[in-house]
Backbone as a chain_set.jsonl record, in Angstrom:
{"seq": "MKYSINLLLNSKLLWSVASAWVLAQGLKVITSFLKEKKLKLHRFIEPGGMPSSHAAMVIALLTGVGIKEGVPSTLFIVTLIFSMAIIYEAIGVRRAVGEQAEVLNQIINKLPGAKKIKLQNKEGRKYLKEILGHSPLEVLVGSIIGLVMALIWLR", "coords": {"N": [[69.575, 153.213, -18.523], [69.066, 152.54, -15.813], [69.125, 149.803, -16.109], [71.817, 149.398, -16.738], [73.091, 150.118, -14.328], [72.05, 148.184, -12.603], [73.145, 145.948, -13.838], [75.858, 146.388, -13.373], [75.882, 146.36, -10.508], [75.187, 143.747, -10.065], [77.335, 142.347, -10.944], [79.514, 139.799, -10.545], [82.201, 139.78, -10.993], [82.948, 142.467, -10.595], [82.298, 142.646, -7.848], [84.105, 140.804, -6.818], [86.547, 142.077, -7.243], [86.132, 144.445, -5.764], [85.743, 143.383, -3.174], [88.234, 142.227, -2.755], [89.822, 144.513, -2.624], [88.708, 145.802, -0.33], [89.213, 143.866, 1.667], [92.051, 143.728, 1.567], [92.745, 146.401, 2.211], [91.566, 146.57, 4.748], [93.131, 144.704, 6.105], [95.493, 146.129, 6.152], [95.05, 148.02, 8.148], [94.958, 146.314, 10.342], [97.536, 145.043, 10.254], [99.128, 147.282, 10.557], [98.355, 148.067, 13.132], [99.251, 145.849, 14.641], [101.978, 146.091, 14.239], [102.654, 148.706, 15.133], [101.275, 149.054, 17.463], [99.164, 150.799, 17.727], [96.025, 152.015, 16.849], [95.274, 152.861, 13.634], [93.07, 154.063, 11.763], [93.007, 155.495, 9.404], [94.722, 154.209, 7.71], [93.2, 152.561, 6.205], [92.449, 153.846, 3.886], [94.784, 154.535, 2.68], [97.678, 154.342, 0.491], [100.229, 151.797, -0.101], [102.144, 149.527, 2.009], [101.397, 146.5, 3.932], [98.84, 144.272, 3.115], [99.349, 144.516, -0.485], [96.904, 146.365, -1.941], [96.571, 147.12, -4.535], [97.7, 144.991, -5.988], [95.956, 142.995, -5.096], [93.516, 143.831, -6.232], [94.053, 143.895, -9.062], [94.822, 141.271, -9.567], [92.547, 139.88, -8.769], [90.825, 140.849, -10.743], [92.17, 139.934, -13.073], [92.115, 137.13, -12.656], [89.35, 136.736, -12.553], [88.571, 137.573, -15.142], [89.945, 135.655, -16.587], [88.553, 133.346, -15.766], [85.907, 133.919, -16.647], [86.109, 134.749, -19.377], [88.072, 133.211, -20.506], [91.437, 132.037, -20.689], [92.97, 132.258, -23.12], [91.816, 134.496, -24.284], [91.473, 137.764, -25.812], [90.776, 139.814, -24.056], [91.691, 138.776, -21.613], [94.451, 138.786, -22.07], [94.952, 141.546, -22.393], [94.197, 142.377, -19.816], [96.113, 141.004, -18.331], [98.501, 142.29, -19.149], [97.961, 144.893, -18.261], [97.761, 144.339, -15.499], [100.384, 143.504, -14.938], [101.759, 145.898, -15.399], [100.69, 147.573, -13.38], [101.496, 146.197, -11.04], [104.279, 146.215, -11.377], [104.729, 148.963, -11.199], [103.923, 149.426, -8.559], [105.79, 147.935, -7.049], [108.22, 148.877, -8.052], [108.432, 151.825, -8.99], [106.74, 153.374, -7.159], [107.666, 152.383, -4.719], [110.346, 153.178, -4.757], [109.987, 155.956, -4.723], [108.906, 156.233, -2.166], [111.118, 155.459, -0.617], [112.882, 157.514, -1.277], [111.471, 159.657, -0.182], [111.738, 159.057, 2.514], [114.495, 159.49, 2.928], [114.632, 162.231, 2.255], [113.007, 163.281, 4.298], [114.637, 162.777, 6.506], [116.778, 164.458, 5.906], [115.488, 166.97, 5.884], [114.761, 167.079, 8.543], [117.18, 167.591, 9.776], [117.927, 170.095, 8.959], [118.721, 173.458, 9.818], [116.821, 175.515, 9.459], [114.401, 174.193, 9.21], [111.751, 174.513, 10.017], [110.862, 176.586, 8.522], [110.335, 175.646, 6.074], [107.867, 175.087, 3.635], [106.267, 172.865, 4.169], [104.208, 172.265, 6.217], [102.252, 171.369, 9.095], [99.76, 171.232, 11.724], [101.432, 170.533, 13.823], [103.726, 171.774, 13.198], [105.504, 170.637, 11.434], [105.427, 168.838, 8.428], [105.801, 165.748, 7.143], [107.081, 164.099, 4.234], [105.21, 161.56, 2.655], [106.078, 158.289, 3.389], [105.363, 155.618, 3.125], [104.561, 154.279, 0.364], [104.921, 152.506, -1.796], [105.366, 148.958, -2.484], [106.749, 145.963, -1.066], [108.077, 142.926, -2.512], [106.911, 140.787, -1.042], [104.601, 141.968, 0.075], [103.172, 142.419, -2.254], [102.863, 139.796, -3.125], [101.211, 138.717, -1.064], [98.96, 140.375, -1.396], [98.28, 139.573, -3.989], [97.541, 136.909, -3.568], [95.268, 137.307, -2.007], [93.628, 138.582, -3.927], [93.373, 136.51, -5.841], [92.063, 134.525, -4.31], [89.66, 135.88, -3.638], [88.511, 136.225, -6.176], [88.132, 133.558, -6.911], [86.311, 132.758, -4.941], [84.073, 134.407, -5.52], [83.535, 133.853, -8.229], [83.4, 131.141, -8.783]], "CA": [[70.489, 153.624, -17.471], [68.798, 151.706, -14.642], [69.587, 148.47, -16.476], [73.277, 149.412, -16.647], [73.463, 150.139, -12.915], [71.745, 146.844, -12.085], [74.134, 145.043, -14.407], [77.085, 146.612, -12.6], [75.709, 145.922, -9.125], [75.078, 142.288, -10.047], [78.544, 141.78, -11.528], [80.362, 139.069, -9.593], [83.575, 140.22, -11.244], [83.115, 143.734, -9.874], [82.277, 142.368, -6.408], [85.352, 140.126, -6.442], [87.583, 143.116, -7.194], [85.828, 145.331, -4.63], [85.987, 142.682, -1.909], [89.689, 142.084, -2.625], [90.326, 145.818, -2.16], [88.257, 146.022, 1.053], [89.953, 142.951, 2.536], [93.453, 144.153, 1.624], [92.831, 147.658, 2.965], [91.261, 146.245, 6.139], [94.314, 144.057, 6.671], [96.501, 147.171, 6.404], [94.749, 148.572, 9.475], [95.337, 145.295, 11.325], [98.996, 144.883, 10.284], [99.662, 148.522, 11.126], [98.111, 147.997, 14.578], [100.146, 144.844, 15.209], [103.349, 146.589, 14.145], [102.859, 149.962, 15.856], [100.476, 149.027, 18.704], [98.3, 151.972, 17.713], [95.006, 151.871, 15.817], [95.316, 153.937, 12.646], [92.002, 153.771, 10.807], [93.296, 156.159, 8.121], [95.452, 153.276, 6.852], [92.225, 151.907, 5.328], [92.349, 154.544, 2.595], [96.114, 154.959, 2.243], [98.436, 153.391, -0.326], [101.434, 151.226, 0.477], [102.037, 148.677, 3.181], [100.992, 145.095, 3.829], [99.225, 143.768, 1.798], [99.105, 145.423, -1.607], [95.528, 146.343, -2.464], [96.679, 147.2, -5.994], [97.876, 143.618, -6.461], [94.712, 142.266, -4.814], [92.506, 144.219, -7.218], [94.353, 143.498, -10.446], [94.83, 139.81, -9.667], [91.13, 139.483, -8.754], [90.318, 141.155, -12.08], [92.811, 139.017, -14.013], [91.569, 135.795, -12.423], [87.944, 136.766, -12.96], [88.503, 137.615, -16.61], [90.376, 134.33, -17.037], [87.456, 132.4, -15.529], [84.713, 134.253, -17.436], [86.368, 134.909, -20.812], [89.06, 132.232, -20.951], [92.816, 132.529, -20.662], [93.495, 132.706, -24.415], [91.043, 135.612, -24.849], [92.119, 139.071, -25.932], [90.529, 140.557, -22.821], [92.605, 138.26, -20.589], [95.802, 139.256, -22.392], [94.978, 142.977, -22.047], [94.158, 142.462, -18.358], [97.421, 140.532, -17.87], [99.471, 143.371, -19.374], [97.57, 145.945, -17.321], [98.124, 143.877, -14.154], [101.846, 143.536, -14.83], [102.17, 147.303, -15.295], [100.301, 148.064, -12.054], [102.347, 145.561, -10.035], [105.631, 146.756, -11.569], [104.725, 150.333, -10.672], [103.808, 149.355, -7.096], [107.053, 147.445, -6.486], [109.357, 149.666, -8.506], [108.389, 153.287, -8.963], [106.204, 153.939, -5.909], [108.55, 152.003, -3.611], [111.512, 154.062, -4.832], [109.543, 157.284, -4.272], [108.793, 156.146, -0.709], [112.472, 155.446, -0.06], [113.408, 158.874, -1.43], [110.776, 160.492, 0.805], [112.348, 158.773, 3.815], [115.779, 160.198, 2.966], [114.345, 163.671, 2.298], [112.523, 163.608, 5.639], [115.802, 162.804, 7.395], [117.524, 165.681, 5.583], [114.686, 168.107, 6.358], [114.827, 167.06, 10.003], [118.481, 168.09, 10.233], [118.144, 171.471, 8.513], [118.478, 174.432, 10.881], [115.611, 176.292, 9.189], [113.389, 173.241, 8.741], [110.391, 174.983, 10.294], [110.494, 177.578, 7.509], [109.941, 174.935, 4.865], [106.414, 175.192, 3.48], [105.607, 171.582, 4.371], [103.863, 172.339, 7.632], [100.92, 171.046, 9.583], [99.519, 171.852, 13.022], [102.564, 170.278, 14.713], [104.854, 172.575, 12.75], [106.213, 169.97, 10.35], [104.73, 167.781, 7.702], [106.78, 164.921, 6.46], [106.654, 163.46, 2.996], [104.696, 160.214, 2.914], [107.115, 157.304, 3.112], [104.796, 154.319, 2.758], [103.861, 154.476, -0.911], [105.004, 151.331, -2.644], [105.243, 147.644, -1.867], [107.792, 144.954, -1.19], [107.553, 141.754, -3.219], [106.051, 140.013, -0.142], [103.312, 142.664, 0.152], [102.494, 142.163, -3.532], [102.486, 138.384, -3.127], [100.046, 138.548, -0.186], [97.839, 141.013, -2.091], [97.916, 138.725, -5.132], [96.824, 135.745, -3.035], [93.938, 137.81, -1.634], [92.878, 138.777, -5.172], [93.077, 135.194, -6.41], [91.051, 133.873, -3.47], [88.378, 136.584, -3.775], [87.941, 135.907, -7.494], [87.659, 132.172, -6.882], [85.104, 132.718, -4.107], [82.939, 135.061, -6.189], [83.26, 133.424, -9.602], [83.355, 129.671, -8.926]], "C": [[70.333, 152.748, -16.237], [69.299, 150.285, -14.886], [71.101, 148.372, -16.321], [73.75, 149.367, -15.203], [73.199, 148.775, -12.288], [72.75, 145.817, -12.581], [75.455, 145.163, -13.649], [76.973, 146.049, -11.191], [75.605, 144.404, -9.001], [76.306, 141.59, -10.631], [79.406, 141.111, -10.454], [81.828, 139.453, -9.776], [83.861, 141.516, -10.491], [83.169, 143.498, -8.368], [83.541, 141.645, -5.963], [86.492, 141.13, -6.314], [87.369, 144.026, -5.984], [86.115, 144.646, -3.299], [87.475, 142.444, -1.688], [90.295, 143.383, -2.1], [89.967, 146.039, -0.692], [89.042, 145.131, 2.015], [91.411, 143.383, 2.679], [93.608, 145.433, 2.443], [92.525, 147.426, 4.445], [92.441, 145.582, 6.829], [95.441, 145.051, 6.926], [96.299, 147.796, 7.777], [95.229, 147.597, 10.547], [96.853, 145.148, 11.406], [99.674, 146.119, 10.852], [99.505, 148.518, 12.646], [99.069, 147.005, 15.238], [101.594, 145.331, 15.244], [103.593, 147.775, 15.076], [102.098, 150.05, 17.177], [99.599, 150.262, 18.858], [97.317, 151.812, 16.558], [95.004, 153.096, 14.908], [94.3, 153.618, 11.55], [92.243, 154.409, 9.443], [94.091, 155.262, 7.184], [94.502, 152.574, 5.874], [92.16, 152.565, 3.953], [93.706, 154.986, 2.062], [96.79, 153.895, 1.38], [99.628, 152.834, 0.439], [101.153, 150.34, 1.672], [101.51, 147.287, 2.869], [99.496, 144.948, 4.006], [98.929, 144.807, 0.716], [97.667, 145.293, -2.112], [95.529, 146.484, -3.987], [96.801, 145.784, -6.57], [96.599, 142.817, -6.247], [93.664, 142.565, -5.881], [92.825, 143.69, -8.612], [94.401, 141.983, -10.601], [93.404, 139.258, -9.582], [90.521, 139.711, -10.136], [90.869, 140.17, -13.112], [92.239, 137.603, -13.884], [90.115, 135.718, -12.884], [87.771, 136.778, -14.466], [88.925, 136.265, -17.18], [89.28, 133.294, -16.894], [86.294, 132.658, -16.485], [84.96, 134.24, -18.947], [87.315, 133.859, -21.377], [90.447, 132.847, -21.025], [93.32, 132.953, -22.047], [92.766, 133.915, -25.011], [91.864, 136.902, -24.904], [91.955, 139.875, -24.654], [91.446, 140.082, -21.698], [94.014, 138.788, -20.827], [95.948, 140.738, -22.047], [95.011, 143.15, -20.532], [95.487, 142.015, -17.756], [98.47, 141.634, -18.002], [99.21, 144.529, -18.423], [98.0, 145.578, -15.896], [99.628, 143.935, -13.937], [102.348, 144.964, -14.666], [101.862, 147.865, -13.91], [101.219, 147.493, -10.979], [103.785, 146.058, -10.156], [105.74, 148.154, -10.964], [104.684, 150.328, -9.149], [105.125, 148.927, -6.455], [108.205, 148.377, -6.834], [109.256, 151.143, -8.226], [107.914, 153.829, -7.622], [107.063, 153.566, -4.71], [109.78, 152.905, -3.591], [111.164, 155.467, -4.356], [109.419, 157.309, -2.749], [110.152, 156.163, -0.032], [113.109, 156.827, -0.173], [112.762, 159.82, -0.429], [111.377, 160.291, 2.187], [113.673, 159.523, 3.966], [115.558, 161.707, 3.052], [113.829, 164.103, 3.67], [113.673, 163.68, 6.634], [116.621, 164.073, 7.163], [116.794, 166.903, 6.125], [114.767, 168.216, 7.87], [116.109, 167.692, 10.536], [118.762, 169.526, 9.811], [117.857, 172.45, 9.644], [117.176, 175.212, 10.67], [114.459, 175.424, 8.731], [111.966, 173.733, 8.971], [109.929, 176.016, 9.273], [110.058, 176.915, 6.201], [108.421, 174.867, 4.806], [105.697, 173.837, 3.508], [105.213, 171.512, 5.835], [102.432, 171.91, 7.898], [100.773, 171.652, 10.971], [100.649, 171.595, 14.016], [103.797, 171.074, 14.304], [105.638, 171.945, 11.622], [105.323, 168.93, 9.701], [105.79, 167.008, 6.939], [106.193, 164.386, 5.162], [106.221, 162.034, 3.322], [105.726, 159.184, 2.474], [106.566, 155.949, 2.68], [103.956, 154.521, 1.498], [103.815, 153.208, -1.746], [104.933, 150.047, -1.848], [106.496, 146.812, -2.056], [107.207, 143.788, -1.989], [106.629, 140.896, -2.34], [104.662, 140.643, -0.026], [102.491, 142.442, -1.112], [102.036, 140.708, -3.608], [101.235, 138.153, -2.277], [98.807, 139.181, -0.825], [97.346, 140.173, -3.26], [97.129, 137.497, -4.686], [95.404, 136.145, -2.64], [93.07, 137.975, -2.883], [92.463, 137.466, -5.81], [91.949, 134.511, -5.635], [89.686, 134.553, -3.624], [87.719, 136.283, -5.116], [87.398, 134.483, -7.509], [86.39, 132.029, -6.046], [83.899, 133.261, -4.87], [82.551, 134.411, -7.516], [83.242, 131.911, -9.806], [82.016, 129.139, -8.537]], "O": [[71.317, 152.269, -15.675], [69.832, 149.643, -13.982], [71.609, 147.366, -15.825], [74.704, 148.658, -14.884], [74.025, 148.266, -11.53], [73.158, 144.925, -11.838], [76.088, 144.158, -13.326], [77.867, 145.339, -10.73], [75.904, 143.844, -7.947], [76.307, 140.37, -10.791], [79.952, 141.776, -9.573], [82.601, 139.448, -8.817], [84.892, 141.645, -9.83], [84.002, 144.09, -7.682], [84.004, 141.852, -4.842], [87.304, 141.047, -5.393], [88.317, 144.339, -5.264], [86.672, 145.265, -2.392], [87.936, 142.459, -0.546], [91.173, 143.361, -1.238], [90.825, 146.421, 0.104], [89.486, 145.595, 3.066], [91.946, 143.402, 3.787], [94.508, 145.531, 3.278], [93.166, 148.028, 5.307], [92.724, 145.859, 7.995], [96.26, 144.84, 7.821], [97.266, 148.071, 8.487], [95.833, 148.004, 11.539], [97.409, 145.128, 12.504], [100.682, 146.013, 11.55], [100.419, 148.921, 13.366], [99.636, 147.302, 16.29], [102.341, 145.016, 16.17], [104.63, 147.84, 15.736], [102.26, 151.014, 17.925], [99.325, 150.712, 19.97], [97.713, 151.512, 15.431], [94.764, 154.218, 15.354], [94.627, 152.987, 10.545], [91.738, 153.918, 8.433], [94.137, 155.521, 5.982], [94.935, 152.056, 4.845], [91.849, 151.902, 2.963], [93.77, 155.737, 1.088], [96.515, 152.703, 1.515], [99.989, 153.342, 1.501], [100.077, 150.388, 2.268], [101.221, 146.944, 1.722], [98.942, 145.465, 4.976], [98.33, 145.848, 0.987], [97.268, 144.254, -2.638], [94.603, 146.024, -4.655], [96.099, 145.426, -7.516], [96.2, 142.043, -7.118], [93.001, 141.654, -6.377], [91.965, 143.102, -9.268], [94.056, 141.463, -11.662], [93.083, 138.274, -10.25], [89.787, 138.862, -10.641], [90.118, 139.637, -13.929], [91.92, 136.961, -14.885], [89.708, 134.75, -13.527], [86.919, 136.071, -15.004], [88.332, 135.784, -18.146], [89.085, 132.46, -17.778], [85.753, 131.719, -17.069], [84.114, 133.773, -19.711], [87.357, 133.643, -22.588], [90.611, 134.016, -21.374], [94.047, 133.942, -22.135], [93.07, 134.319, -26.133], [92.814, 137.092, -24.144], [92.891, 140.545, -24.215], [91.93, 140.896, -20.911], [94.693, 139.192, -19.883], [96.958, 141.143, -21.47], [95.766, 143.975, -20.018], [95.938, 142.592, -16.767], [99.237, 141.881, -17.072], [100.145, 145.083, -17.844], [98.54, 146.416, -15.173], [100.094, 144.362, -12.88], [103.262, 145.214, -13.88], [102.694, 148.564, -13.33], [101.672, 148.227, -10.101], [104.441, 146.299, -9.142], [106.724, 148.48, -10.301], [105.347, 151.148, -8.514], [105.534, 149.488, -5.438], [109.069, 148.636, -5.997], [109.919, 151.659, -7.326], [108.596, 154.65, -7.009], [107.18, 154.355, -3.772], [110.207, 153.349, -2.526], [111.959, 156.1, -3.661], [109.786, 158.296, -2.113], [110.326, 156.804, 1.005], [113.803, 157.263, 0.746], [113.435, 160.694, 0.117], [111.512, 161.248, 2.95], [113.937, 160.12, 5.009], [116.221, 162.387, 3.835], [114.18, 165.181, 4.151], [113.685, 164.547, 7.508], [117.101, 164.689, 8.115], [117.405, 167.769, 6.751], [114.833, 169.317, 8.416], [116.117, 168.264, 11.627], [119.742, 170.117, 10.265], [116.864, 172.3, 10.355], [116.498, 175.533, 11.646], [113.624, 175.869, 7.944], [111.068, 173.401, 8.198], [108.734, 176.294, 9.169], [109.478, 177.565, 5.33], [107.766, 174.618, 5.819], [104.625, 173.695, 2.92], [105.823, 170.775, 6.609], [101.539, 172.06, 7.064], [101.575, 172.501, 11.359], [100.813, 172.364, 14.963], [104.81, 171.045, 15.002], [106.368, 172.64, 10.916], [104.561, 168.234, 10.373], [106.574, 167.58, 6.181], [104.98, 164.243, 5.015], [106.816, 161.383, 4.18], [106.189, 159.2, 1.334], [107.229, 155.214, 1.949], [102.783, 154.89, 1.572], [102.785, 152.88, -2.334], [104.502, 150.034, -0.695], [107.206, 146.933, -3.054], [105.99, 143.674, -2.128], [105.657, 140.335, -2.846], [103.657, 139.931, -0.028], [101.27, 142.294, -1.054], [100.943, 140.423, -4.099], [100.305, 137.474, -2.713], [97.726, 138.592, -0.798], [96.143, 140.07, -3.495], [96.17, 137.092, -5.343], [94.451, 135.412, -2.904], [91.912, 137.558, -2.897], [91.329, 137.324, -6.268], [91.005, 133.988, -6.226], [88.666, 133.872, -3.73], [86.502, 136.106, -5.184], [86.326, 134.23, -8.058], [85.494, 131.264, -6.404], [82.831, 132.649, -4.869], [81.379, 134.414, -7.891], [83.077, 131.458, -10.939], [81.792, 127.93, -8.593]]}, "num_chains": 1, "name": "protein.A"}
């Protein structure tokens, strides 16, 4: 068991993926601050926004597997398919859900009995989360972060 934990903790592949996530999430706090002029530390653990930490993680993993196992390997192909599914979901499904949440929030805001809706917080209203998915640019920036982190850790 101890050997397994040491093996994990010494895995450059794992550290490349983890550092890609930390960097991407940290940049979300910074980009949010630059955009809204308000420090929102909770953005560090939230999905959506610039850059995509999902893309950063899967591209770091894909690049790392490519470096360690080789591009023609079965593991690389599986990781490629997994990465494509994650990125498709981030750009497509979760982005669409975020756009729908934005419309629903606007509708809820205009309802006369909106305060009776069971989506309430201490201010009296809780809105559906709108920042869930990613634009292609957010995915591209996240992908670059993942690629760079894998190259730093595994070269």
